[in-house]
Amino acid sequence: MLLQQLINGLTLGSVYALIALGYTMVYGILELINFAHGEIYMLGAYLGIIILGFFTAVGLTAFSLPLALGLTLLLTVIFSASYGFTVEKIAYRPLRSAPKLSPLISAIGVSIFLQNYVMITQGATDKVFPPLVSSAGVTVLSTRITFLQASIIVVSGIIMALLHAFIRKTRTGKAMRAVAQDKSMASLVGINTDTIISITFIIGSGLAAVAGLMVSMYYGLVNYFIGYSAGIKAFTAAVLGGIGNIPGAMFGGILLGLIESLGSAYISSEYKDVYAFVILILILLIRPSGLLGRNTEEKI
Amino acid sequence: MLRLENIHTSYGPIKAIRGIDMEIKKGEIVSLIGSNGAGKSTCLMTISGILTPSGGSIVHGEQDITGLPPHSIVSQGICQVPEGRRIFPRLTVLENLEMGAFLGRSDFMPTLQRVFKLFPILGERKKQYGGTLSGGEQQMLAIGRALMSNPEILLLDEPSLGLAPIMVSKIFKTIQEINSEGVTVLLVEQNARAALRLSDRGYVLENGVITLSGSGRELLDNDKVRHAYLGE
């Protein structure tokens, strides 16, 4: 029972972590809570269904399922990243020197817009993810782990490790950290800060899209509203780990997934969504800089 | 090499500099002196593109660079070391220097060796976070980082501010050394005496306008400068 809940929690937590990374990276650089980020995740889920539907129609899924899924993942990431890039360019960049509240309100506007845009174009009813991936799995010690769960955990783990290496080791990653620490100084050493901000949105949106695709495969159902609760939970995860702190977002996401899953199992599943918000309130009251946070100085 | 023509820069309704004309020739050290709030830093930030002038033009060589964003100014070979050093505290010394070389205007390794030769302490501390360095070391890192971009013109804003006297003289000596390697320097300093001593020429800025200019020697001997800035 406990092991089972840990596996479920880890699956859920990996997804939260992927979304939380987008919040935390954007916050680290712009000090903006990108409220539209949950919507990018939702778009990722829809794009996954649409693209996979197309591949099924042309017979690619029948030809090779792994190839179809791989291509779906790739295209979903590319499309969602372009959404993220465009949102930043249209809704946040013109407000770069405006008071901090303005881009925040703009973000809420984008969020409402995207939700309604998907509702109008895709319908207000739930969409079913084609059940292409079997629910097969293995059972060890009366604990069941499906192949899908295992893939979600492994894929998220690999992506987070790659992201970590990217930010630590590459020239662009170091420039992202420099911009997060001192934007105008970064421009004085020759870094084009707008480009770095765009890259941040592209990466964050790509991660959210991966999460969206994986979750829609996991739960099998998608609607235009899923970005809202997933977004707020991932935001909680980011705050839990210390907003602006990348390892913090990974840690916070997984911790939140575990709390939710254990709470549902041992306390009550009726309160599933309450745990996250209780945690958010407690963290804000007791340790606003988050578990791994360092006040505001380090942001990325 | 660098010419400012009738430059005006404002912060909202406040006119910080009002019609500055300046020229910096290749290989010179030029210092800009003046009291707090005279507009010295504003002048440097206008050249480096952090601030956009509301009037006038800045010409580098034959090219008008007025209003270019800071990263484009760096790619023109003009690099500013801002006041307060502003090193990246949570990047290592080496990463700070790598960021200085972000645009790849020079071969990385030889330039890095040159910076380590100029400031051996940076080589010893290259794996440490920038934020853990002392004030003087941070100033060296800030100058070293700027040198990594292989600048033609170095804009230095108050490099001696808040440093111990021994460090101040070391920084000034280094500025001369950098200049002797062919880098043109525009120096903003409150420590007018030290600045003018090593400068070929100087400008005195008061309330956003240049009130006096001349060779370093002339300014050191000028009565007004002696009273107002040298405390004699």
Coordinates of C-alpha atoms in Angstrom, one line a residue:
Chain A
M1 CA 0.0 0.0 0.0
L2 CA 2.7 2.5 1.0
L3 CA 4.9 1.6 -1.9
Q4 CA 2.0 1.8 -4.2
Q5 CA 1.2 5.3 -3.0
L6 CA 4.9 6.3 -3.3
I7 CA 4.9 5.2 -7.0
N8 CA 1.6 7.0 -7.7
G9 CA 2.9 10.1 -5.9
L10 CA 6.2 10.0 -7.8
T11 CA 4.4 9.9 -11.1
L12 CA 2.2 12.8 -10.2
G13 CA 5.1 14.6 -8.6
S14 CA 7.3 14.3 -11.8
V15 CA 4.6 16.0 -13.7
Y16 CA 4.2 18.8 -11.2
A17 CA 8.0 19.2 -11.2
L18 CA 8.1 19.6 -15.0
I19 CA 5.4 22.3 -14.9
A20 CA 6.9 24.0 -11.8
L21 CA 10.2 24.4 -13.6
G22 CA 8.6 26.7 -16.1
Y23 CA 7.2 28.9 -13.3
T24 CA 10.4 29.0 -11.5
M25 CA 12.6 29.8 -14.5
V26 CA 10.4 32.6 -15.6
Y27 CA 10.2 34.0 -12.1
G28 CA 13.9 33.7 -11.7
I29 CA 14.5 35.9 -14.7
L30 CA 11.5 38.3 -14.8
E31 CA 10.1 38.1 -11.2
L32 CA 6.9 37.4 -13.0
I33 CA 4.4 34.7 -11.9
N34 CA 3.4 33.5 -15.4
F35 CA -0.2 32.6 -14.7
A36 CA -0.6 31.6 -18.3
H37 CA 1.9 28.7 -17.8
G38 CA -0.8 26.2 -16.8
E39 CA -2.6 27.0 -20.1
I40 CA 0.5 26.0 -22.0
Y41 CA 0.4 22.7 -20.2
M42 CA -3.2 22.3 -21.2
L43 CA -2.4 23.2 -24.8
G44 CA 0.3 20.5 -24.7
A45 CA -2.3 18.0 -23.8
Y46 CA -4.7 19.1 -26.6
L47 CA -1.9 19.3 -29.2
G48 CA -0.9 15.8 -28.2
I49 CA -4.4 14.5 -28.9
I50 CA -4.7 16.3 -32.1
I51 CA -1.3 15.3 -33.4
L52 CA -1.7 11.7 -32.4
G53 CA -5.2 11.7 -33.9
F54 CA -3.7 12.9 -37.2
F55 CA -1.0 10.1 -37.0
T56 CA -3.7 7.5 -36.4
A57 CA -5.7 8.8 -39.4
V58 CA -2.7 8.5 -41.7
G59 CA -1.9 5.1 -40.3
L60 CA 1.4 5.9 -38.6
T61 CA 0.3 4.6 -35.2
A62 CA -0.6 1.3 -36.8
F63 CA 2.8 1.3 -38.6
S64 CA 4.9 2.0 -35.5
L65 CA 3.5 3.2 -32.2
P66 CA 6.8 4.3 -30.7
L67 CA 7.6 6.3 -33.7
A68 CA 4.2 7.9 -33.7
L69 CA 4.5 8.7 -29.9
G70 CA 8.0 10.1 -30.3
L71 CA 7.0 12.3 -33.2
T72 CA 3.9 13.4 -31.3
L73 CA 6.1 14.4 -28.3
L74 CA 8.5 16.3 -30.6
L75 CA 5.7 18.2 -32.4
T76 CA 3.8 18.9 -29.2
V77 CA 6.9 20.4 -27.7
I78 CA 7.7 22.5 -30.7
F79 CA 4.1 23.9 -31.0
S80 CA 3.7 24.6 -27.3
A81 CA 7.1 26.3 -27.2
S82 CA 6.1 28.5 -30.0
Y83 CA 2.9 29.4 -28.0
G84 CA 5.1 30.2 -25.0
F85 CA 7.5 32.3 -27.1
T86 CA 4.6 34.2 -28.7
V87 CA 2.9 34.9 -25.4
E88 CA 6.0 36.4 -24.0
K89 CA 6.6 38.5 -27.1
I90 CA 3.0 39.8 -27.3
A91 CA 1.9 40.0 -23.7
Y92 CA 5.0 40.5 -21.5
R93 CA 7.8 42.1 -23.5
P94 CA 5.9 45.4 -24.2
L95 CA 5.5 45.6 -20.4
R96 CA 9.2 45.0 -19.6
S97 CA 9.6 48.4 -17.9
A98 CA 6.1 48.7 -16.6
P99 CA 5.3 48.3 -12.9
K100 CA 5.4 44.7 -11.8
L101 CA 1.6 44.3 -11.5
S102 CA 1.0 45.0 -15.2
P103 CA 2.6 41.9 -16.6
L104 CA 1.0 39.9 -13.9
I105 CA -2.5 41.1 -15.0
S106 CA -1.4 40.6 -18.6
A107 CA -0.6 36.9 -17.6
I108 CA -4.0 36.4 -16.1
G109 CA -5.5 37.9 -19.3
V110 CA -3.5 35.5 -21.5
S111 CA -4.7 32.6 -19.3
I112 CA -8.3 33.5 -19.7
F113 CA -7.9 34.0 -23.4
L114 CA -6.2 30.6 -24.0
Q115 CA -8.8 28.8 -21.9
N116 CA -11.6 30.3 -23.9
Y117 CA -9.8 29.9 -27.2
V118 CA -9.4 26.2 -26.6
M119 CA -13.0 25.9 -25.3
I120 CA -14.4 27.6 -28.5
T121 CA -12.2 25.7 -30.9
Q122 CA -12.2 22.3 -29.2
G123 CA -15.5 22.3 -27.4
A124 CA -16.3 22.5 -23.7
T125 CA -16.7 18.7 -23.2
D126 CA -13.9 16.3 -22.2
K127 CA -11.7 15.0 -24.9
V128 CA -10.6 11.4 -24.7
F129 CA -7.0 10.5 -25.3
P130 CA -6.8 7.6 -27.7
P131 CA -6.1 4.5 -25.5
L132 CA -3.1 3.5 -27.6
V133 CA -0.8 2.8 -24.8
S134 CA -1.7 -0.4 -23.0
S135 CA -2.3 -0.3 -19.3
A136 CA 0.1 -3.2 -18.8
G137 CA 2.6 -3.2 -16.1
V138 CA 4.4 -5.3 -13.6
T139 CA 3.4 -6.2 -10.1
V140 CA 6.0 -6.7 -7.5
L141 CA 5.3 -7.2 -3.8
S142 CA 1.6 -6.5 -4.5
T143 CA 2.7 -3.1 -5.8
R144 CA 1.7 -2.4 -9.4
I145 CA 3.6 0.0 -11.7
T146 CA 2.4 0.4 -15.2
F147 CA 4.8 1.0 -18.1
L148 CA 3.2 4.4 -18.5
Q149 CA 4.0 5.4 -14.9
A150 CA 7.5 4.1 -15.3
S151 CA 7.9 6.1 -18.5
I152 CA 6.6 9.3 -17.0
I153 CA 9.0 9.0 -14.1
V154 CA 12.0 8.1 -16.3
V155 CA 11.3 10.7 -19.0
S156 CA 10.8 13.4 -16.4
G157 CA 14.0 12.3 -14.7
I158 CA 16.0 12.4 -17.9
I159 CA 14.6 15.8 -18.9
M160 CA 15.3 17.3 -15.5
A161 CA 18.9 16.0 -15.6
L162 CA 19.4 17.4 -19.0
L163 CA 18.0 20.8 -18.0
H164 CA 20.2 20.9 -14.9
A165 CA 23.3 20.1 -17.0
F166 CA 22.2 22.7 -19.6
I167 CA 21.9 25.4 -17.0
R168 CA 25.1 24.5 -15.2
K169 CA 27.4 23.8 -18.2
T170 CA 26.4 25.5 -21.4
R171 CA 27.1 29.1 -22.4
T172 CA 23.4 29.8 -22.8
G173 CA 22.6 28.2 -19.4
K174 CA 25.3 30.3 -17.7
A175 CA 23.9 33.4 -19.5
M176 CA 20.4 32.5 -18.1
R177 CA 21.9 32.5 -14.6
A178 CA 23.7 35.7 -15.2
V179 CA 20.5 37.4 -16.5
A180 CA 18.6 36.1 -13.4
Q181 CA 21.2 37.5 -11.1
D182 CA 21.6 40.9 -12.7
K183 CA 19.8 41.7 -15.9
S184 CA 21.3 45.1 -16.8
M185 CA 24.8 43.9 -15.9
A186 CA 24.2 40.9 -18.2
S187 CA 23.5 43.2 -21.0
L188 CA 26.7 45.1 -20.2
V189 CA 28.8 42.0 -20.9
G190 CA 27.1 41.6 -24.2
I191 CA 24.2 39.2 -23.5
N192 CA 21.1 40.0 -25.4
T193 CA 18.7 39.7 -22.5
D194 CA 15.6 39.5 -24.6
T195 CA 16.9 36.5 -26.4
I196 CA 17.7 34.8 -23.1
I197 CA 14.2 35.6 -21.9
S198 CA 12.7 34.1 -25.0
I199 CA 14.8 30.9 -24.6
T200 CA 13.6 30.7 -21.0
F201 CA 10.0 30.8 -22.2
I202 CA 10.6 28.3 -24.9
I203 CA 12.2 25.8 -22.5
G204 CA 9.6 26.3 -19.8
S205 CA 6.8 25.8 -22.3
G206 CA 8.4 22.8 -23.8
L207 CA 8.6 21.2 -20.4
A208 CA 5.0 22.0 -19.7
A209 CA 4.0 20.4 -23.0
V210 CA 5.8 17.2 -22.1
A211 CA 3.9 17.2 -18.8
G212 CA 0.6 17.9 -20.6
L213 CA 1.1 15.1 -23.0
M214 CA 2.1 12.6 -20.4
V215 CA -0.8 13.5 -18.1
S216 CA -3.4 13.2 -20.8
M217 CA -2.0 9.7 -21.6
Y218 CA -2.1 8.8 -17.9
Y219 CA -5.6 10.0 -17.1
G220 CA -7.0 9.6 -20.6
L221 CA -9.2 12.7 -20.4
V222 CA -8.5 16.3 -21.2
N223 CA -10.6 19.5 -21.0
Y224 CA -9.9 23.1 -21.5
F225 CA -9.8 23.7 -17.7
I226 CA -7.0 21.3 -16.6
G227 CA -4.4 24.1 -16.9
Y228 CA -5.9 25.9 -14.0
S229 CA -5.6 23.4 -11.2
A230 CA -2.4 21.8 -12.5
G231 CA -1.0 25.3 -12.9
I232 CA -1.8 26.3 -9.3
K233 CA -0.4 23.1 -8.0
A234 CA 2.8 23.4 -9.9
F235 CA 3.0 27.0 -8.7
T236 CA 2.7 25.6 -5.2
A237 CA 5.4 23.1 -5.9
A238 CA 7.7 26.0 -7.1
V239 CA 7.0 28.0 -4.0
L240 CA 7.5 24.9 -1.8
G241 CA 11.0 24.4 -3.3
G242 CA 11.7 28.1 -3.3
I243 CA 10.5 30.1 -6.3
G244 CA 13.3 30.9 -8.7
N245 CA 15.3 27.9 -7.6
I246 CA 15.5 25.2 -10.2
P247 CA 16.5 22.2 -8.1
G248 CA 13.8 23.5 -5.7
A249 CA 11.1 23.2 -8.3
M250 CA 12.1 19.6 -9.0
F251 CA 12.1 18.8 -5.3
G252 CA 8.9 20.7 -4.6
G253 CA 7.1 19.0 -7.4
I254 CA 7.9 15.5 -6.3
L255 CA 7.3 16.3 -2.7
L256 CA 3.9 17.8 -3.5
G257 CA 3.0 14.7 -5.6
L258 CA 3.9 12.4 -2.7
I259 CA 2.0 14.5 -0.2
E260 CA -1.1 14.5 -2.4
S261 CA -0.9 10.8 -3.0
L262 CA -0.2 9.8 0.6
G263 CA -2.9 12.2 1.9
S264 CA -5.4 10.7 -0.5
A265 CA -4.6 7.2 0.7
Y266 CA -4.3 7.7 4.4
I267 CA -6.5 10.7 5.2
S268 CA -9.1 11.2 2.6
S269 CA -9.2 11.4 -1.2
E270 CA -12.0 13.8 -1.0
Y271 CA -9.5 16.4 0.1
K272 CA -7.1 15.6 -2.7
D273 CA -6.9 19.2 -3.9
V274 CA -6.9 20.7 -0.4
Y275 CA -3.4 19.3 0.6
A276 CA -1.6 21.4 -2.0
F277 CA -3.2 24.6 -0.9
V278 CA -2.7 23.9 2.8
I279 CA 0.9 23.4 2.0
L280 CA 1.0 26.7 0.0
I281 CA -0.5 28.6 2.9
L282 CA 1.8 26.9 5.5
I283 CA 4.9 27.6 3.4
L284 CA 4.0 31.2 2.8
L285 CA 3.4 31.6 6.6
I286 CA 6.4 29.8 7.9
R287 CA 9.1 29.9 5.3
P288 CA 8.2 32.2 2.4
S289 CA 11.5 31.6 0.6
G290 CA 10.7 27.9 0.3
L291 CA 12.5 24.8 1.4
L292 CA 15.6 25.4 -0.8
G293 CA 15.1 29.1 -1.3
R294 CA 17.7 31.7 -0.5
N295 CA 15.5 34.8 -0.1
T296 CA 15.5 36.7 -3.4
E297 CA 19.2 36.8 -4.1
E298 CA 19.6 33.6 -6.0
K299 CA 16.9 33.2 -8.5
I300 CA 18.0 30.5 -10.9
Chain B
M1 CA 37.6 57.4 -31.6
L2 CA 34.5 58.1 -29.5
R3 CA 32.6 61.4 -29.8
L4 CA 29.7 62.7 -27.8
E5 CA 27.8 65.5 -29.5
N6 CA 25.4 67.6 -27.6
I7 CA 24.1 64.6 -25.5
H8 CA 21.1 65.1 -23.3
T9 CA 19.8 62.4 -21.0
S10 CA 16.8 62.6 -18.6
Y11 CA 15.2 60.5 -16.0
G12 CA 11.6 61.3 -16.6
P13 CA 11.3 65.1 -16.0
I14 CA 14.8 65.3 -14.4
K15 CA 17.5 66.4 -16.9
A16 CA 20.6 64.6 -15.7
I17 CA 22.9 65.7 -18.5
R18 CA 22.3 68.7 -20.7
G19 CA 24.3 69.0 -23.8
I20 CA 27.6 67.3 -23.3
D21 CA 30.3 67.4 -26.0
M22 CA 33.3 65.1 -25.4
E23 CA 35.9 63.4 -27.4
I24 CA 38.1 60.5 -26.5
K25 CA 41.0 59.7 -28.8
K26 CA 42.5 56.3 -29.3
G27 CA 44.9 55.2 -26.6
E28 CA 44.0 58.0 -24.2
I29 CA 43.0 57.8 -20.6
V30 CA 40.3 60.5 -20.2
S31 CA 38.8 61.1 -16.8
L32 CA 35.5 62.6 -16.0
I33 CA 35.3 64.3 -12.6
G34 CA 32.6 66.0 -10.7
S35 CA 30.7 65.8 -7.4
N36 CA 27.9 63.4 -6.5
G37 CA 24.9 63.8 -8.8
A38 CA 26.8 65.8 -11.4
G39 CA 25.8 63.3 -14.1
K40 CA 29.0 61.3 -14.4
S41 CA 27.5 57.8 -14.2
T42 CA 24.6 58.9 -16.3
C43 CA 27.1 59.9 -19.0
L44 CA 28.7 56.5 -18.9
M45 CA 25.4 54.7 -18.9
T46 CA 24.3 56.7 -21.9
I47 CA 27.4 55.6 -23.8
S48 CA 27.0 52.0 -22.9
G49 CA 23.3 52.0 -23.9
I50 CA 21.7 51.4 -20.5
L51 CA 20.2 54.8 -20.9
T52 CA 18.9 56.3 -24.2
P53 CA 19.8 59.9 -24.7
S54 CA 16.9 62.3 -25.4
G55 CA 19.0 64.3 -27.8
G56 CA 22.4 64.4 -29.4
S57 CA 24.5 61.7 -30.9
I58 CA 27.3 59.3 -30.0
V59 CA 29.8 58.4 -32.7
H60 CA 32.3 55.6 -32.5
G61 CA 34.8 55.8 -35.3
E62 CA 32.6 56.6 -38.3
Q63 CA 29.5 54.9 -36.9
D64 CA 26.6 56.5 -35.1
I65 CA 25.9 54.3 -32.1
T66 CA 23.3 56.5 -30.4
G67 CA 20.4 54.4 -28.9
L68 CA 21.9 51.0 -29.6
P69 CA 21.1 48.4 -26.9
P70 CA 23.9 47.6 -24.5
H71 CA 24.8 44.2 -26.0
S72 CA 25.3 45.9 -29.4
I73 CA 27.5 48.5 -27.8
V74 CA 29.7 45.7 -26.3
S75 CA 30.0 44.1 -29.7
Q76 CA 31.3 47.5 -30.9
G77 CA 34.2 47.1 -28.5
I78 CA 32.9 49.5 -25.8
C79 CA 32.6 47.9 -22.4
Q80 CA 31.5 49.4 -19.2
V81 CA 32.5 48.4 -15.7
P82 CA 29.6 49.8 -13.7
E83 CA 29.8 51.4 -10.3
G84 CA 29.5 48.9 -7.5
R85 CA 31.3 46.2 -9.5
R86 CA 28.2 44.2 -10.1
I87 CA 29.8 40.8 -10.5
F88 CA 27.4 37.9 -10.7
P89 CA 27.5 36.7 -7.1
R90 CA 26.3 33.1 -7.7
L91 CA 28.5 32.4 -10.7
T92 CA 32.1 31.3 -10.1
V93 CA 35.0 33.6 -10.9
L94 CA 35.7 31.6 -14.0
E95 CA 32.0 31.7 -15.1
N96 CA 32.0 35.5 -14.5
L97 CA 34.9 35.8 -16.9
E98 CA 33.3 33.4 -19.4
M99 CA 30.3 35.8 -19.4
G100 CA 32.6 38.6 -20.1
A101 CA 33.7 36.7 -23.2
F102 CA 30.1 36.0 -24.1
L103 CA 30.3 37.6 -27.5
G104 CA 33.5 35.8 -28.4
R105 CA 35.3 38.9 -29.6
S106 CA 38.6 37.4 -28.7
D107 CA 40.3 34.0 -28.3
F108 CA 39.2 32.8 -25.0
M109 CA 42.3 31.1 -23.6
P110 CA 44.9 33.8 -24.4
T111 CA 42.6 36.5 -23.0
L112 CA 41.9 34.5 -19.9
Q113 CA 45.7 34.0 -19.4
R114 CA 46.2 37.8 -19.8
V115 CA 43.5 38.5 -17.2
F116 CA 45.0 36.0 -14.8
K117 CA 48.5 37.5 -15.4
L118 CA 47.0 41.0 -14.5
F119 CA 45.1 39.6 -11.5
P120 CA 46.8 36.4 -10.3
I121 CA 44.3 36.2 -7.4
L122 CA 41.5 35.6 -9.8
G123 CA 43.3 32.5 -11.1
E124 CA 43.7 31.2 -7.6
R125 CA 40.0 31.8 -6.9
K126 CA 38.5 30.8 -10.2
K127 CA 36.2 28.1 -8.8
Q128 CA 34.9 30.3 -6.0
Y129 CA 31.6 32.1 -6.2
G130 CA 32.0 35.7 -7.2
G131 CA 29.9 36.8 -4.1
T132 CA 32.5 35.3 -1.8
L133 CA 35.3 37.6 -3.0
S134 CA 36.4 40.7 -1.0
G135 CA 35.6 44.1 -2.4
G136 CA 39.0 44.6 -4.0
E137 CA 38.9 41.2 -5.6
Q138 CA 35.4 41.8 -6.9
Q139 CA 36.7 45.0 -8.5
M140 CA 39.5 43.1 -10.1
L141 CA 37.0 40.5 -11.3
A142 CA 34.7 43.3 -12.7
I143 CA 37.6 44.8 -14.7
G144 CA 38.8 41.3 -15.7
R145 CA 35.4 40.4 -16.9
A146 CA 35.2 43.5 -19.0
L147 CA 38.7 42.8 -20.5
M148 CA 37.4 39.4 -21.5
S149 CA 35.4 41.1 -24.2
N150 CA 38.6 42.5 -25.7
P151 CA 37.4 46.1 -25.6
E152 CA 38.8 49.0 -27.5
I153 CA 37.3 51.4 -25.0
L154 CA 36.8 50.6 -21.3
L155 CA 34.4 52.8 -19.4
L156 CA 35.2 52.6 -15.7
D157 CA 32.8 54.0 -13.1
E158 CA 34.3 54.7 -9.7
P159 CA 36.7 51.7 -9.7
S160 CA 38.3 52.9 -6.4
L161 CA 35.0 53.4 -4.5
G162 CA 35.0 51.7 -1.1
L163 CA 38.4 50.1 -1.5
A164 CA 41.3 50.1 1.0
P165 CA 44.0 52.6 0.1
I166 CA 46.5 49.9 -0.9
M167 CA 43.9 48.4 -3.3
V168 CA 43.1 51.8 -4.7
S169 CA 46.7 52.3 -5.8
K170 CA 46.8 48.8 -7.2
I171 CA 43.6 49.4 -9.3
F172 CA 45.0 52.7 -10.6
K173 CA 48.3 51.0 -11.5
T174 CA 46.4 48.3 -13.3
I175 CA 44.3 50.8 -15.3
Q176 CA 47.6 52.3 -16.5
E177 CA 48.9 48.9 -17.4
I178 CA 45.7 48.1 -19.4
N179 CA 46.0 51.4 -21.2
S180 CA 49.6 50.7 -22.1
E181 CA 48.4 47.5 -23.8
G182 CA 46.3 49.7 -26.1
V183 CA 43.0 50.0 -24.4
T184 CA 41.4 53.4 -24.4
V185 CA 40.0 54.3 -21.0
L186 CA 37.2 56.7 -19.9
L187 CA 37.4 56.9 -16.2
V188 CA 34.8 58.4 -13.8
E189 CA 36.2 59.0 -10.4
Q190 CA 35.5 60.9 -7.2
N191 CA 39.2 60.5 -6.3
A192 CA 40.0 63.3 -8.7
R193 CA 43.6 63.7 -7.8
A194 CA 44.5 60.0 -8.6
A195 CA 42.4 60.0 -11.7
L196 CA 43.8 63.2 -13.1
R197 CA 47.4 62.1 -12.4
L198 CA 47.1 59.2 -14.7
S199 CA 44.9 60.9 -17.3
D200 CA 45.9 62.4 -20.6
R201 CA 42.9 64.6 -20.4
G202 CA 40.0 65.3 -18.2
Y203 CA 36.6 66.9 -18.1
V204 CA 34.8 68.5 -15.2
L205 CA 31.1 67.9 -15.0
E206 CA 28.8 70.1 -12.9
N207 CA 25.0 69.8 -12.9
G208 CA 25.0 68.0 -16.1
V209 CA 27.2 70.3 -18.1
I210 CA 30.9 70.3 -18.8
T211 CA 32.4 73.3 -17.2
L212 CA 36.1 72.7 -17.7
S213 CA 38.3 70.5 -19.8
G214 CA 42.0 70.2 -20.4
S215 CA 45.0 68.0 -19.9
G216 CA 45.3 66.1 -16.6
R217 CA 48.2 68.4 -15.6
E218 CA 46.2 71.6 -16.4
L219 CA 43.3 70.5 -14.4
L220 CA 45.4 69.5 -11.4
D221 CA 46.9 73.0 -11.5
N222 CA 43.5 74.8 -12.0
D223 CA 42.5 76.8 -9.0
K224 CA 38.8 75.9 -9.3
V225 CA 39.5 72.2 -9.6
R226 CA 41.9 72.5 -6.6
H227 CA 39.3 74.1 -4.5
A228 CA 36.3 72.1 -5.5
Y229 CA 37.7 68.6 -6.1
L230 CA 41.2 68.3 -4.6
G231 CA 40.4 69.9 -1.2
E232 CA 43.2 72.4 -1.3

